[in-house]
Amino acid sequence: MPDRKKIVVITGAGISAESGLSTFRDSGGLWEGYDIHEVASIEGWRKDPETVLNFYNLRRKQALKAKPNKAHKALAHLQNYYDVQIITQNVDNLHEKAGSDRVLHLHGELNKAKSSEVDDHVIEIGDRPIKIGDKAADGSQLRPHVVWFGEMVPNLEIAAEMTSKADILIVIGTSLVVYPAAGLIDYVKNGSDKFIIDPSEPEFRDLREWQHIKEKAGIGTPKLVENLITKVKETD
Ligand code: APR
């Protein structure tokens, strides 16, 4: 059998919308009444850590009881036919729940917490809330393991490397307006097939080389996955 083709899938909040988790920009930058820039920024954390913790405790509770939808499941199935790497901006774990084996989180994970002093002191917390006074091993206040506005994206370099090797790039449910994650698509090599699945018109770039599947992720992803599997079966 020839080597499997490499597919990189970049996902954002839109892929989890049909699992009941709101996107950011569709809700006008407000999330359950919280201003996203207040609760997802390092300045917000310094100013009012309790509000930030409450916000993430709420998101953790909602996200961890959410179920993967048809889009997450279709991508997990795709790995039976292709070498699939998911790069997600989402902090939920719906790709993992659906069975995808290779998931890189760019913006962290809700079910983990870390020291507010040392970036790589990360622990699993599952669905437990983080409270003021909860301490990391180094004695500092525990904080969510998420990347906020104004912080470095530690997995960016590895994500860029993965994207540069893709034969097929699929972007699902992200406005691609938040950098540096948005810059990832520039790493794709010439000649790769490029698909974007989003019910809205993407504003982010010149899309002449992209095939836009203008549907919700739960409809568009299984369709694209089916086509890609048919293609691989024809060439086998
Ligand atoms: N299926 C597919 N796409 C959808 C769906 C759906 N059912 N519903 C909405 N979308 C699309 C929207 O049209 C939009 O293009 O998903 C995109 C969501 O964009 P954003 O809300 O901006 O989310 P995202 O791109 O993931 O945000 C990036 O910003 O707030 C920060 O760190 C946070 O990771 C997040 C980053």
PDB file of C-alpha atoms and ligand atoms in Angstrom:
ATOM      1  CA  MET A   1       0.000   0.000   0.000  1.00  0.00           C
ATOM      2  CA  PRO A   2       1.372   3.474  -0.836  1.00  0.00           C
ATOM      3  CA  ASP A   3       2.147   5.884   2.005  1.00  0.00           C
ATOM      4  CA  ARG A   4      -0.969   7.473   3.391  1.00  0.00           C
ATOM      5  CA  LYS A   5      -1.562  11.085   2.414  1.00  0.00           C
ATOM      6  CA  LYS A   6      -1.189  13.623   5.187  1.00  0.00           C
ATOM      7  CA  ILE A   7      -4.245  15.606   6.167  1.00  0.00           C
ATOM      8  CA  VAL A   8      -4.067  18.511   8.593  1.00  0.00           C
ATOM      9  CA  VAL A   9      -7.382  19.748   9.971  1.00  0.00           C
ATOM     10  CA  ILE A  10      -7.469  23.141  11.698  1.00  0.00           C
ATOM     11  CA  THR A  11     -10.592  23.528  13.798  1.00  0.00           C
ATOM     12  CA  GLY A  12     -12.192  26.341  15.769  1.00  0.00           C
ATOM     13  CA  ALA A  13     -15.254  27.053  17.855  1.00  0.00           C
ATOM     14  CA  GLY A  14     -17.632  26.434  14.904  1.00  0.00           C
ATOM     15  CA  ILE A  15     -16.992  22.685  14.916  1.00  0.00           C
ATOM     16  CA  SER A  16     -18.313  22.443  18.472  1.00  0.00           C
ATOM     17  CA  ALA A  17     -21.337  24.712  17.894  1.00  0.00           C
ATOM     18  CA  GLU A  18     -23.592  21.767  17.028  1.00  0.00           C
ATOM     19  CA  SER A  19     -22.507  20.113  20.282  1.00  0.00           C
ATOM     20  CA  GLY A  20     -24.082  23.066  22.093  1.00  0.00           C
ATOM     21  CA  LEU A  21     -20.949  25.131  22.779  1.00  0.00           C
ATOM     22  CA  SER A  22     -21.215  28.765  21.643  1.00  0.00           C
ATOM     23  CA  THR A  23     -18.658  30.297  19.328  1.00  0.00           C
ATOM     24  CA  PHE A  24     -17.012  33.585  20.314  1.00  0.00           C
ATOM     25  CA  ARG A  25     -17.573  35.995  17.467  1.00  0.00           C
ATOM     26  CA  ASP A  26     -21.102  34.750  16.675  1.00  0.00           C
ATOM     27  CA  SER A  27     -22.101  35.778  20.169  1.00  0.00           C
ATOM     28  CA  GLY A  28     -20.707  39.279  19.645  1.00  0.00           C
ATOM     29  CA  GLY A  29     -17.659  38.736  21.863  1.00  0.00           C
ATOM     30  CA  LEU A  30     -19.853  37.985  24.841  1.00  0.00           C
ATOM     31  CA  TRP A  31     -19.918  34.518  26.287  1.00  0.00           C
ATOM     32  CA  GLU A  32     -22.731  33.851  28.733  1.00  0.00           C
ATOM     33  CA  GLY A  33     -22.616  37.553  29.620  1.00  0.00           C
ATOM     34  CA  TYR A  34     -18.837  37.695  30.097  1.00  0.00           C
ATOM     35  CA  ASP A  35     -16.720  40.021  27.950  1.00  0.00           C
ATOM     36  CA  ILE A  36     -14.284  37.653  26.275  1.00  0.00           C
ATOM     37  CA  HIS A  37     -11.447  40.193  26.385  1.00  0.00           C
ATOM     38  CA  GLU A  38     -11.882  40.605  30.143  1.00  0.00           C
ATOM     39  CA  VAL A  39     -11.880  36.895  30.929  1.00  0.00           C
ATOM     40  CA  ALA A  40      -9.515  35.584  28.282  1.00  0.00           C
ATOM     41  CA  SER A  41      -6.607  37.932  28.710  1.00  0.00           C
ATOM     42  CA  ILE A  42      -3.645  38.082  31.003  1.00  0.00           C
ATOM     43  CA  GLU A  43      -4.679  41.625  31.993  1.00  0.00           C
ATOM     44  CA  GLY A  44      -8.119  40.318  32.984  1.00  0.00           C
ATOM     45  CA  TRP A  45      -6.514  37.604  35.116  1.00  0.00           C
ATOM     46  CA  ARG A  46      -4.284  40.114  36.915  1.00  0.00           C
ATOM     47  CA  LYS A  47      -7.215  42.455  37.517  1.00  0.00           C
ATOM     48  CA  ASP A  48      -9.854  39.974  38.635  1.00  0.00           C
ATOM     49  CA  PRO A  49      -8.742  36.327  38.902  1.00  0.00           C
ATOM     50  CA  GLU A  50     -11.955  35.237  40.612  1.00  0.00           C
ATOM     51  CA  THR A  51     -14.155  36.298  37.666  1.00  0.00           C
ATOM     52  CA  VAL A  52     -11.765  34.563  35.269  1.00  0.00           C
ATOM     53  CA  LEU A  53     -11.872  31.358  37.325  1.00  0.00           C
ATOM     54  CA  ASN A  54     -15.687  31.485  37.501  1.00  0.00           C
ATOM     55  CA  PHE A  55     -15.879  31.906  33.738  1.00  0.00           C
ATOM     56  CA  TYR A  56     -13.645  28.893  33.064  1.00  0.00           C
ATOM     57  CA  ASN A  57     -15.368  26.811  35.735  1.00  0.00           C
ATOM     58  CA  LEU A  58     -18.621  27.402  33.871  1.00  0.00           C
ATOM     59  CA  ARG A  59     -17.105  26.629  30.478  1.00  0.00           C
ATOM     60  CA  ARG A  60     -15.454  23.480  31.853  1.00  0.00           C
ATOM     61  CA  LYS A  61     -18.753  22.237  33.221  1.00  0.00           C
ATOM     62  CA  GLN A  62     -20.527  22.828  29.921  1.00  0.00           C
ATOM     63  CA  ALA A  63     -17.755  21.557  27.664  1.00  0.00           C
ATOM     64  CA  LEU A  64     -17.072  18.380  29.534  1.00  0.00           C
ATOM     65  CA  LYS A  65     -20.662  17.236  29.403  1.00  0.00           C
ATOM     66  CA  ALA A  66     -20.949  18.083  25.681  1.00  0.00           C
ATOM     67  CA  LYS A  67     -20.890  15.242  23.192  1.00  0.00           C
ATOM     68  CA  PRO A  68     -18.953  15.065  19.942  1.00  0.00           C
ATOM     69  CA  ASN A  69     -21.098  15.735  16.860  1.00  0.00           C
ATOM     70  CA  LYS A  70     -21.046  14.276  13.343  1.00  0.00           C
ATOM     71  CA  ALA A  71     -18.107  16.470  12.329  1.00  0.00           C
ATOM     72  CA  HIS A  72     -15.835  15.271  15.166  1.00  0.00           C
ATOM     73  CA  LYS A  73     -16.877  11.676  14.483  1.00  0.00           C
ATOM     74  CA  ALA A  74     -16.286  11.914  10.724  1.00  0.00           C
ATOM     75  CA  LEU A  75     -12.755  13.227  11.341  1.00  0.00           C
ATOM     76  CA  ALA A  76     -12.040  10.344  13.716  1.00  0.00           C
ATOM     77  CA  HIS A  77     -13.206   7.904  11.018  1.00  0.00           C
ATOM     78  CA  LEU A  78     -10.969   9.587   8.428  1.00  0.00           C
ATOM     79  CA  GLN A  79      -7.853   8.406  10.265  1.00  0.00           C
ATOM     80  CA  ASN A  80      -8.589   4.857   9.079  1.00  0.00           C
ATOM     81  CA  TYR A  81      -7.680   6.027   5.576  1.00  0.00           C
ATOM     82  CA  TYR A  82      -5.299   8.971   5.921  1.00  0.00           C
ATOM     83  CA  ASP A  83      -2.565  10.207   8.193  1.00  0.00           C
ATOM     84  CA  VAL A  84      -4.714  12.763  10.047  1.00  0.00           C
ATOM     85  CA  GLN A  85      -3.410  15.468  12.370  1.00  0.00           C
ATOM     86  CA  ILE A  86      -5.933  17.742  14.055  1.00  0.00           C
ATOM     87  CA  ILE A  87      -4.810  21.176  15.195  1.00  0.00           C
ATOM     88  CA  THR A  88      -7.538  22.754  17.266  1.00  0.00           C
ATOM     89  CA  GLN A  89      -7.986  26.173  18.782  1.00  0.00           C
ATOM     90  CA  ASN A  90     -10.703  24.712  20.977  1.00  0.00           C
ATOM     91  CA  VAL A  91     -10.211  24.034  24.649  1.00  0.00           C
ATOM     92  CA  ASP A  92     -12.907  21.338  24.754  1.00  0.00           C
ATOM     93  CA  ASN A  93     -11.961  17.683  24.301  1.00  0.00           C
ATOM     94  CA  LEU A  94     -14.577  16.688  21.719  1.00  0.00           C
ATOM     95  CA  HIS A  95     -12.028  15.512  19.138  1.00  0.00           C
ATOM     96  CA  GLU A  96     -10.545  13.151  21.706  1.00  0.00           C
ATOM     97  CA  LYS A  97     -13.999  11.990  22.810  1.00  0.00           C
ATOM     98  CA  ALA A  98     -14.843  11.190  19.183  1.00  0.00           C
ATOM     99  CA  GLY A  99     -11.699   9.028  18.961  1.00  0.00           C
ATOM    100  CA  SER A 100      -9.189  11.174  17.080  1.00  0.00           C
ATOM    101  CA  ASP A 101      -5.705  10.020  18.064  1.00  0.00           C
ATOM    102  CA  ARG A 102      -3.594  13.005  17.104  1.00  0.00           C
ATOM    103  CA  VAL A 103      -4.938  16.258  18.453  1.00  0.00           C
ATOM    104  CA  LEU A 104      -2.743  19.281  19.092  1.00  0.00           C
ATOM    105  CA  HIS A 105      -4.361  21.980  21.223  1.00  0.00           C
ATOM    106  CA  LEU A 106      -3.128  25.443  20.354  1.00  0.00           C
ATOM    107  CA  HIS A 107      -5.019  27.325  23.047  1.00  0.00           C
ATOM    108  CA  GLY A 108      -4.885  24.800  25.872  1.00  0.00           C
ATOM    109  CA  GLU A 109      -7.383  22.408  27.439  1.00  0.00           C
ATOM    110  CA  LEU A 110     -10.180  23.033  29.914  1.00  0.00           C
ATOM    111  CA  ASN A 111      -9.619  19.780  31.790  1.00  0.00           C
ATOM    112  CA  LYS A 112      -6.114  20.845  32.800  1.00  0.00           C
ATOM    113  CA  ALA A 113      -4.776  23.499  35.151  1.00  0.00           C
ATOM    114  CA  LYS A 114      -1.342  24.957  35.652  1.00  0.00           C
ATOM    115  CA  SER A 115       0.832  27.051  37.880  1.00  0.00           C
ATOM    116  CA  SER A 116       0.422  30.773  37.372  1.00  0.00           C
ATOM    117  CA  GLU A 117       4.206  31.132  37.643  1.00  0.00           C
ATOM    118  CA  VAL A 118       5.755  28.226  35.725  1.00  0.00           C
ATOM    119  CA  ASP A 119       4.216  27.535  32.343  1.00  0.00           C
ATOM    120  CA  ASP A 120       4.870  23.795  32.074  1.00  0.00           C
ATOM    121  CA  HIS A 121       3.605  22.735  35.521  1.00  0.00           C
ATOM    122  CA  VAL A 122       0.357  21.282  34.166  1.00  0.00           C
ATOM    123  CA  ILE A 123      -2.020  18.924  35.974  1.00  0.00           C
ATOM    124  CA  GLU A 124      -5.241  17.108  35.033  1.00  0.00           C
ATOM    125  CA  ILE A 125      -8.290  18.406  36.873  1.00  0.00           C
ATOM    126  CA  GLY A 126     -11.087  16.732  34.925  1.00  0.00           C
ATOM    127  CA  ASP A 127     -14.346  18.575  35.540  1.00  0.00           C
ATOM    128  CA  ARG A 128     -13.362  20.063  38.914  1.00  0.00           C
ATOM    129  CA  PRO A 129     -13.642  23.829  39.434  1.00  0.00           C
ATOM    130  CA  ILE A 130     -10.555  25.889  40.277  1.00  0.00           C
ATOM    131  CA  LYS A 131     -10.994  28.179  43.278  1.00  0.00           C
ATOM    132  CA  ILE A 132      -9.024  31.113  44.625  1.00  0.00           C
ATOM    133  CA  GLY A 133      -6.532  29.564  47.054  1.00  0.00           C
ATOM    134  CA  ASP A 134      -6.064  26.321  45.063  1.00  0.00           C
ATOM    135  CA  LYS A 135      -2.312  25.990  44.779  1.00  0.00           C
ATOM    136  CA  ALA A 136      -0.002  24.447  42.178  1.00  0.00           C
ATOM    137  CA  ALA A 137       2.963  22.336  43.329  1.00  0.00           C
ATOM    138  CA  ASP A 138       5.173  25.438  43.321  1.00  0.00           C
ATOM    139  CA  GLY A 139       2.821  27.214  45.737  1.00  0.00           C
ATOM    140  CA  SER A 140       1.386  29.661  43.191  1.00  0.00           C
ATOM    141  CA  GLN A 141      -2.326  30.093  42.462  1.00  0.00           C
ATOM    142  CA  LEU A 142      -3.637  27.428  40.079  1.00  0.00           C
ATOM    143  CA  ARG A 143      -4.997  28.830  36.815  1.00  0.00           C
ATOM    144  CA  PRO A 144      -6.698  27.332  33.751  1.00  0.00           C
ATOM    145  CA  HIS A 145      -4.387  25.700  31.208  1.00  0.00           C
ATOM    146  CA  VAL A 146      -5.530  28.014  28.434  1.00  0.00           C
ATOM    147  CA  VAL A 147      -3.677  30.478  26.263  1.00  0.00           C
ATOM    148  CA  TRP A 148      -5.037  33.977  26.736  1.00  0.00           C
ATOM    149  CA  PHE A 149      -4.827  37.070  24.564  1.00  0.00           C
ATOM    150  CA  GLY A 150      -1.392  38.557  25.192  1.00  0.00           C
ATOM    151  CA  GLU A 151       0.274  35.177  25.828  1.00  0.00           C
ATOM    152  CA  MET A 152       2.601  33.059  23.717  1.00  0.00           C
ATOM    153  CA  VAL A 153       1.194  30.029  21.885  1.00  0.00           C
ATOM    154  CA  PRO A 154       3.685  27.330  22.883  1.00  0.00           C
ATOM    155  CA  ASN A 155       2.541  24.776  20.287  1.00  0.00           C
ATOM    156  CA  LEU A 156       2.656  27.181  17.374  1.00  0.00           C
ATOM    157  CA  GLU A 157       5.980  26.092  15.936  1.00  0.00           C
ATOM    158  CA  ILE A 158       5.078  22.407  15.908  1.00  0.00           C
ATOM    159  CA  ALA A 159       1.679  23.261  14.363  1.00  0.00           C
ATOM    160  CA  ALA A 160       3.391  25.240  11.586  1.00  0.00           C
ATOM    161  CA  GLU A 161       5.703  22.306  10.899  1.00  0.00           C
ATOM    162  CA  MET A 162       2.721  19.919  10.704  1.00  0.00           C
ATOM    163  CA  THR A 163       0.831  22.265   8.372  1.00  0.00           C
ATOM    164  CA  SER A 164       3.815  22.601   6.061  1.00  0.00           C
ATOM    165  CA  LYS A 165       3.763  18.836   5.473  1.00  0.00           C
ATOM    166  CA  ALA A 166       0.053  18.548   4.661  1.00  0.00           C
ATOM    167  CA  ASP A 167      -1.064  17.189   1.295  1.00  0.00           C
ATOM    168  CA  ILE A 168      -4.599  18.262   2.175  1.00  0.00           C
ATOM    169  CA  LEU A 169      -5.562  21.102   4.526  1.00  0.00           C
ATOM    170  CA  ILE A 170      -9.070  21.341   5.950  1.00  0.00           C
ATOM    171  CA  VAL A 171     -10.201  24.348   7.991  1.00  0.00           C
ATOM    172  CA  ILE A 172     -13.447  23.968   9.944  1.00  0.00           C
ATOM    173  CA  GLY A 173     -15.414  26.504  11.956  1.00  0.00           C
ATOM    174  CA  THR A 174     -12.868  29.183  12.634  1.00  0.00           C
ATOM    175  CA  SER A 175     -13.020  32.863  11.734  1.00  0.00           C
ATOM    176  CA  LEU A 176      -9.211  32.777  11.487  1.00  0.00           C
ATOM    177  CA  VAL A 177      -8.969  36.282  12.820  1.00  0.00           C
ATOM    178  CA  VAL A 178      -7.003  35.464  15.963  1.00  0.00           C
ATOM    179  CA  TYR A 179      -3.250  35.448  15.445  1.00  0.00           C
ATOM    180  CA  PRO A 180      -0.866  33.701  15.581  1.00  0.00           C
ATOM    181  CA  ALA A 181      -3.153  30.658  14.940  1.00  0.00           C
ATOM    182  CA  ALA A 182      -4.653  32.387  11.893  1.00  0.00           C
ATOM    183  CA  GLY A 183      -1.226  32.559  10.251  1.00  0.00           C
ATOM    184  CA  LEU A 184      -0.908  28.770  10.178  1.00  0.00           C
ATOM    185  CA  ILE A 185      -2.620  28.427   6.801  1.00  0.00           C
ATOM    186  CA  ASP A 186       0.243  30.352   5.220  1.00  0.00           C
ATOM    187  CA  TYR A 187       2.555  27.414   5.899  1.00  0.00           C
ATOM    188  CA  VAL A 188       0.725  25.023   3.591  1.00  0.00           C
ATOM    189  CA  LYS A 189       2.796  23.965   0.593  1.00  0.00           C
ATOM    190  CA  ASN A 190       1.883  24.903  -2.975  1.00  0.00           C
ATOM    191  CA  GLY A 191      -0.301  22.352  -4.666  1.00  0.00           C
ATOM    192  CA  SER A 192      -1.992  21.061  -1.512  1.00  0.00           C
ATOM    193  CA  ASP A 193      -5.766  20.714  -1.655  1.00  0.00           C
ATOM    194  CA  LYS A 194      -7.443  23.263   0.598  1.00  0.00           C
ATOM    195  CA  PHE A 195     -10.964  23.060   1.961  1.00  0.00           C
ATOM    196  CA  ILE A 196     -12.857  25.330   4.302  1.00  0.00           C
ATOM    197  CA  ILE A 197     -16.115  24.281   5.953  1.00  0.00           C
ATOM    198  CA  ASP A 198     -18.070  27.205   7.359  1.00  0.00           C
ATOM    199  CA  PRO A 199     -21.676  28.333   6.819  1.00  0.00           C
ATOM    200  CA  SER A 200     -20.494  31.973   6.636  1.00  0.00           C
ATOM    201  CA  GLU A 201     -18.386  33.618   4.006  1.00  0.00           C
ATOM    202  CA  PRO A 202     -14.826  33.526   5.364  1.00  0.00           C
ATOM    203  CA  GLU A 203     -13.469  37.028   5.599  1.00  0.00           C
ATOM    204  CA  PHE A 204      -9.935  36.034   6.222  1.00  0.00           C
ATOM    205  CA  ARG A 205      -8.094  35.883   2.923  1.00  0.00           C
ATOM    206  CA  ASP A 206      -8.091  35.425  -0.772  1.00  0.00           C
ATOM    207  CA  LEU A 207      -9.842  32.085  -1.106  1.00  0.00           C
ATOM    208  CA  ARG A 208      -9.349  31.494  -4.794  1.00  0.00           C
ATOM    209  CA  GLU A 209      -7.320  28.374  -4.157  1.00  0.00           C
ATOM    210  CA  TRP A 210      -9.752  27.074  -1.552  1.00  0.00           C
ATOM    211  CA  GLN A 211     -12.871  24.999  -1.939  1.00  0.00           C
ATOM    212  CA  HIS A 212     -15.493  26.504   0.332  1.00  0.00           C
ATOM    213  CA  ILE A 213     -18.064  24.032   1.612  1.00  0.00           C
ATOM    214  CA  LYS A 214     -20.672  26.500   2.786  1.00  0.00           C
ATOM    215  CA  GLU A 215     -22.390  24.319   5.347  1.00  0.00           C
ATOM    216  CA  LYS A 216     -22.430  23.661   9.033  1.00  0.00           C
ATOM    217  CA  ALA A 217     -19.635  21.380  10.201  1.00  0.00           C
ATOM    218  CA  GLY A 218     -22.048  18.542  11.028  1.00  0.00           C
ATOM    219  CA  ILE A 219     -23.220  18.424   7.403  1.00  0.00           C
ATOM    220  CA  GLY A 220     -20.144  19.522   5.443  1.00  0.00           C
ATOM    221  CA  THR A 221     -17.540  17.440   7.271  1.00  0.00           C
ATOM    222  CA  PRO A 222     -19.123  13.987   6.795  1.00  0.00           C
ATOM    223  CA  LYS A 223     -19.659  14.841   3.098  1.00  0.00           C
ATOM    224  CA  LEU A 224     -16.042  15.859   2.561  1.00  0.00           C
ATOM    225  CA  VAL A 225     -14.787  12.860   4.549  1.00  0.00           C
ATOM    226  CA  GLU A 226     -16.874  10.519   2.407  1.00  0.00           C
ATOM    227  CA  ASN A 227     -15.439  12.052  -0.783  1.00  0.00           C
ATOM    228  CA  LEU A 228     -11.879  11.771   0.505  1.00  0.00           C
ATOM    229  CA  ILE A 229     -12.388   8.137   1.493  1.00  0.00           C
ATOM    230  CA  THR A 230     -13.858   7.343  -1.937  1.00  0.00           C
ATOM    231  CA  LYS A 231     -10.771   8.933  -3.514  1.00  0.00           C
ATOM    232  CA  VAL A 232      -8.358   6.831  -1.489  1.00  0.00           C
ATOM    233  CA  LYS A 233     -10.311   3.658  -2.240  1.00  0.00           C
ATOM    234  CA  GLU A 234     -10.122   4.411  -5.967  1.00  0.00           C
ATOM    235  CA  THR A 235      -6.340   4.761  -5.885  1.00  0.00           C
ATOM    236  CA  ASP A 236      -5.683   1.685  -3.694  1.00  0.00           C
TER     237      ASP A 236
HETATM  238  N1  APR B   1     -20.228  24.759  11.597  1.00  0.00           N
HETATM  239  C1  APR B   1     -19.103  25.312  11.088  1.00  0.00           C
HETATM  240  N2  APR B   1     -18.727  26.577  11.323  1.00  0.00           N
HETATM  241  C2  APR B   1     -19.528  27.324  12.112  1.00  0.00           C
HETATM  242  C3  APR B   1     -20.711  26.821  12.687  1.00  0.00           C
HETATM  243  C4  APR B   1     -21.065  25.466  12.397  1.00  0.00           C
HETATM  244  N3  APR B   1     -22.165  24.886  12.885  1.00  0.00           N
HETATM  245  N4  APR B   1     -21.275  27.805  13.435  1.00  0.00           N
HETATM  246  C5  APR B   1     -20.457  28.869  13.328  1.00  0.00           C
HETATM  247  N5  APR B   1     -19.403  28.592  12.537  1.00  0.00           N
HETATM  248  C6  APR B   1     -18.270  29.432  12.145  1.00  0.00           C
HETATM  249  C7  APR B   1     -18.508  30.930  12.127  1.00  0.00           C
HETATM  250  O1  APR B   1     -19.064  31.321  10.870  1.00  0.00           O
HETATM  251  C8  APR B   1     -17.104  31.476  12.348  1.00  0.00           C
HETATM  252  O2  APR B   1     -16.411  31.610  11.113  1.00  0.00           O
HETATM  253  O3  APR B   1     -17.264  29.217  13.101  1.00  0.00           O
HETATM  254  C9  APR B   1     -16.428  30.371  13.174  1.00  0.00           C
HETATM  255  C10 APR B   1     -16.238  30.702  14.649  1.00  0.00           C
HETATM  256  O4  APR B   1     -15.325  31.732  14.783  1.00  0.00           O
HETATM  257  P1  APR B   1     -14.881  32.277  16.198  1.00  0.00           P
HETATM  258  O5  APR B   1     -16.084  32.417  17.067  1.00  0.00           O
HETATM  259  O6  APR B   1     -14.046  33.492  15.941  1.00  0.00           O
HETATM  260  O7  APR B   1     -14.016  31.111  16.839  1.00  0.00           O
HETATM  261  P2  APR B   1     -12.491  30.739  16.619  1.00  0.00           P
HETATM  262  O8  APR B   1     -12.045  31.081  15.226  1.00  0.00           O
HETATM  263  O9  APR B   1     -12.320  29.360  17.087  1.00  0.00           O
HETATM  264  O10 APR B   1     -11.773  31.728  17.634  1.00  0.00           O
HETATM  265  C11 APR B   1     -10.381  31.673  17.733  1.00  0.00           C
HETATM  266  O11 APR B   1     -10.322  33.223  19.545  1.00  0.00           O
HETATM  267  O12 APR B   1     -11.439  33.848  21.456  1.00  0.00           O
HETATM  268  C12 APR B   1     -10.293  33.243  20.969  1.00  0.00           C
HETATM  269  O13 APR B   1      -8.867  31.654  21.926  1.00  0.00           O
HETATM  270  C13 APR B   1     -10.172  31.828  21.450  1.00  0.00           C
HETATM  271  O14 APR B   1      -9.640  29.808  20.241  1.00  0.00           O
HETATM  272  C14 APR B   1     -10.379  31.015  20.190  1.00  0.00           C
HETATM  273  C15 APR B   1      -9.892  31.956  19.121  1.00  0.00           C
END
